[in-house]
Short mmCIF file of C-alpha atoms in Angstrom, two decimals:
data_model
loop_
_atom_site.label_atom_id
_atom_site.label_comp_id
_atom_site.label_asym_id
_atom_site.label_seq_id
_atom_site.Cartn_x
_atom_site.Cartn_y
_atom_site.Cartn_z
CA UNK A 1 110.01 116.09 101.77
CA UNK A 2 113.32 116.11 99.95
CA UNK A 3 114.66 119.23 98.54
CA UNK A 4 113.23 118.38 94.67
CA UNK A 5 110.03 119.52 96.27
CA UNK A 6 110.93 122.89 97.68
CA UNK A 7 108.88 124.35 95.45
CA UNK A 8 105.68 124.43 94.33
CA UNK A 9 104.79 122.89 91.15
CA UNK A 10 103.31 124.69 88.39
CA UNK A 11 102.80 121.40 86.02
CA UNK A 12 103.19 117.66 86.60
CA UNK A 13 104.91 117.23 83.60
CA UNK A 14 108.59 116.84 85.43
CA UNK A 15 107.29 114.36 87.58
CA UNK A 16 105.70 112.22 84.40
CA UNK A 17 109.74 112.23 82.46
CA UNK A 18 110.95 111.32 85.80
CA UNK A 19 108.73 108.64 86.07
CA UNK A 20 109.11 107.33 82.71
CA UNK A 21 112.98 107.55 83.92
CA UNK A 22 113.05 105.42 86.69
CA UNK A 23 110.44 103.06 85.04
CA UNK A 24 112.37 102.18 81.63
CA UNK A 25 113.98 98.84 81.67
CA UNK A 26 114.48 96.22 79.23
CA UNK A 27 110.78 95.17 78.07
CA UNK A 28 109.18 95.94 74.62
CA UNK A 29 106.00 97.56 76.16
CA UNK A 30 105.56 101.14 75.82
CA UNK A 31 104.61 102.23 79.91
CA UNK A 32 102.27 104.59 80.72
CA UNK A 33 101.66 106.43 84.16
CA UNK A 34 99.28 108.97 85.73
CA UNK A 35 99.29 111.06 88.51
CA UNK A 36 96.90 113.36 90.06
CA UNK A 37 98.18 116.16 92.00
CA UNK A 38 97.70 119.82 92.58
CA UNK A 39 99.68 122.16 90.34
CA UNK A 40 100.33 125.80 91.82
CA UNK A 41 99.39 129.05 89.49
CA UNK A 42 100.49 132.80 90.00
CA UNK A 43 97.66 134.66 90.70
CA UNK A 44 98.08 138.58 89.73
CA UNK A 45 96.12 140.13 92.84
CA UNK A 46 97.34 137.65 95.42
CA UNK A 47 100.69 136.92 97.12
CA UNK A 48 99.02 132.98 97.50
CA UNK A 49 98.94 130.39 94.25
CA UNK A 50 95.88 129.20 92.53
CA UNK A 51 95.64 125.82 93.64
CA UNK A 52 94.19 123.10 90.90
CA UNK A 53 93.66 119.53 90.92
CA UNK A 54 95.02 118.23 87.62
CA UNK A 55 95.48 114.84 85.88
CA UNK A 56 98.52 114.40 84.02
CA UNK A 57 98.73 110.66 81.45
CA UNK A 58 101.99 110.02 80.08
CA UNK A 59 103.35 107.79 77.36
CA UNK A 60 105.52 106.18 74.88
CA UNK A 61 102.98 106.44 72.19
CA UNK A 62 100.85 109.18 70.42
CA UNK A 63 98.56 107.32 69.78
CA UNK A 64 98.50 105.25 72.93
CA UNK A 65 97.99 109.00 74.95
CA UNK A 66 95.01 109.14 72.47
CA UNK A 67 93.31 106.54 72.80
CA UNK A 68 93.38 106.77 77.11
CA UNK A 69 91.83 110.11 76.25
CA UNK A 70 89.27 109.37 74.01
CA UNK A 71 88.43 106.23 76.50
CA UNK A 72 88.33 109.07 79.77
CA UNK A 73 86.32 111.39 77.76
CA UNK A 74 83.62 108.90 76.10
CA UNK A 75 83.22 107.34 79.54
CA UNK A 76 82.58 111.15 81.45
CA UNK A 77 80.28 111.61 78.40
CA UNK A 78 81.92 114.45 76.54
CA UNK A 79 82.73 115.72 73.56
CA UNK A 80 85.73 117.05 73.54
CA UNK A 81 87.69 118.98 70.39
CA UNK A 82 91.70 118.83 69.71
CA UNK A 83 92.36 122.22 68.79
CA UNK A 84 95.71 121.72 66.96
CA UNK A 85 96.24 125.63 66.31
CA UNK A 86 96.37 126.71 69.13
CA UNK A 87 100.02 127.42 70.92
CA UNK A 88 100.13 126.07 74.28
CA UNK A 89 102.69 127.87 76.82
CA UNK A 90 105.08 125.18 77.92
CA UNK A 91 108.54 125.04 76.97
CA UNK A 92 108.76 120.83 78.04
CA UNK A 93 107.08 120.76 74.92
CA UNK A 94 107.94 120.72 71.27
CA UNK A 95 105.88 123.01 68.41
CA UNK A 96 104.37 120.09 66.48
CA UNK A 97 102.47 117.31 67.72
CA UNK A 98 100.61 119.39 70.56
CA UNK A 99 96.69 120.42 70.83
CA UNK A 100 94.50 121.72 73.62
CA UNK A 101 91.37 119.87 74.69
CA UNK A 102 88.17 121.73 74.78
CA UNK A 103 84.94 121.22 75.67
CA UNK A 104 82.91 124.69 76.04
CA UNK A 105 86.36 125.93 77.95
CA UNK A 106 89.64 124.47 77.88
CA UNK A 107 90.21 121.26 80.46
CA UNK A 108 94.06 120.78 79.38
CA UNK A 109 96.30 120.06 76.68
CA UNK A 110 98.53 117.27 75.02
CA UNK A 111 102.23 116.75 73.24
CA UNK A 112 105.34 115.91 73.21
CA UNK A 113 107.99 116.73 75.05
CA UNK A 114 111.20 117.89 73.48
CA UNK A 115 114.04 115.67 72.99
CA UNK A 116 116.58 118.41 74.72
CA UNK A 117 114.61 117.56 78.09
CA UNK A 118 114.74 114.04 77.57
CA UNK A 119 118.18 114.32 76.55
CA UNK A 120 119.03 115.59 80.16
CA UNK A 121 117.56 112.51 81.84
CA UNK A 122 119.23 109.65 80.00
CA UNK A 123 115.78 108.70 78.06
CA UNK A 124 115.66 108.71 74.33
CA UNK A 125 112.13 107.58 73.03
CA UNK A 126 109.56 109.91 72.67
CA UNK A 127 107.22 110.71 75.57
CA UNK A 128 103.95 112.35 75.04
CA UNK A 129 101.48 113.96 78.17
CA UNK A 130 98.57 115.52 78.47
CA UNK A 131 98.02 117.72 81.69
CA UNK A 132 94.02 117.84 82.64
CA UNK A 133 92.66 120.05 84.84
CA UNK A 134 90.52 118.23 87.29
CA UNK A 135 87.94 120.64 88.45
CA UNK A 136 86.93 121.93 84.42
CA UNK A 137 86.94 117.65 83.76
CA UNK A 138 83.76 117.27 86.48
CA UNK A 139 82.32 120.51 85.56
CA UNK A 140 81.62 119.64 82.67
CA UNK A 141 81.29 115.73 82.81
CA UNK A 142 77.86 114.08 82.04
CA UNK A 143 78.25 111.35 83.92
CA UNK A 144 76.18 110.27 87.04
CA UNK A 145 77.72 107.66 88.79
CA UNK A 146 75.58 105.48 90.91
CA UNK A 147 76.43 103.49 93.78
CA UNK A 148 75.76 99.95 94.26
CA UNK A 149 76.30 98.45 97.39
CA UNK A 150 78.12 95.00 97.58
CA UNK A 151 75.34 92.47 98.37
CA UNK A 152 75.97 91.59 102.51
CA UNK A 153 75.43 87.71 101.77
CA UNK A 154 78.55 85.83 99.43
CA UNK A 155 76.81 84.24 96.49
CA UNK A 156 75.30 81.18 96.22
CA UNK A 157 75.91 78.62 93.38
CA UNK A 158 74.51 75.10 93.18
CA UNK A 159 76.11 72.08 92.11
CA UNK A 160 75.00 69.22 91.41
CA UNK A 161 76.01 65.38 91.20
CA UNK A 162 74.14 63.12 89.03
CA UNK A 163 75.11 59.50 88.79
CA UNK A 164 73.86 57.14 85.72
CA UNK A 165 74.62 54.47 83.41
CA UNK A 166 73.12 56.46 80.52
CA UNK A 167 75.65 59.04 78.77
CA UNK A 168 75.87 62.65 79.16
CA UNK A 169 74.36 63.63 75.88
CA UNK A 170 70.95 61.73 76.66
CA UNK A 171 70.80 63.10 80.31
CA UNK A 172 71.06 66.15 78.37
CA UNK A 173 68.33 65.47 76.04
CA UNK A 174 66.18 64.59 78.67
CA UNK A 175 66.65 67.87 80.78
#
């Protein structure tokens, strides 16, 4: 490991900008990355981290971010509130155009990250993330996957040649 990762990471969101960073080129599409990794948490009684799986989505777009949510959520099966209110302790991110996600407890949170960051790696459109923790997503997920097996024989298609002096339409009418 290089020396950016000395540390232990509290939030994915640094590695999302730097991403978007090293990503940008010359193209009109708005990118939009994931990553799943574990962020590290202080915990009060211990000398040793909280260790939790999270999800972070990035974009160019609001409303892009939204709809890849929406889309993850309907597809677990669950209903999840934007609670727009409510201040979310990050300083990556700007006052306005944030929100935690909730089902009965809080799985994460969305916004946008301040300009002044973005400023300091060279990018200057708008990114938006939302940071999910992993282990509160399958809590509380409805959805049963099931496995299905890929068949052990390839599939079999027929074809067939038909030679005639008639035309296709009345081979067809006679089928």
């Amino acid at each position: 490991l290089s020396s950016d990762f000395e540390y232990l990471r509290n939030s994915l969101a640094p590695s999302a900008i730097i991403n978007h960073k090293n990503n940008s080129g010359n193209h009109n599409q708005k990118p939009a990355f994931f990553e799943i990794a574990n962020v590290y948490l202080a915990k009060p009684d211990s000398v040793l981290p909280e260790e939790k799986p999270t999800i972070v989505i990035s974009s160019q777009g609001l409303q892009d971010l939204k709809e890849t949510l929406d889309f993850l959520y309907a597809n677990l099966n669950l209903n999840v509130t934007f609670n727009q209110n409510e201040t979310i302790k990050n300083s990556l991110l700007i006052d306005t155009n944030q929100a935690t996600m909730n089902t009965d407890n809080q799985i994460g949170y969305y916004g946008q990250i301040k300009n002044s960051i973005l400023n300091k790696f060279g990018i200057i459109t708008p990114i938006y993330i939302a940071e999910v923790d992993l282990n509160n997503l399958i809590e509380t997920s409805q959805h049963k996957i099931v496995y299905k097996p890929l068949s052990e024989y390839p599939e079999i298609s027929e074809d067939i040649t038909v030679t005639s002096s008639l035309s296709i339409g009345s081979i067809v009418e006679k089928i």
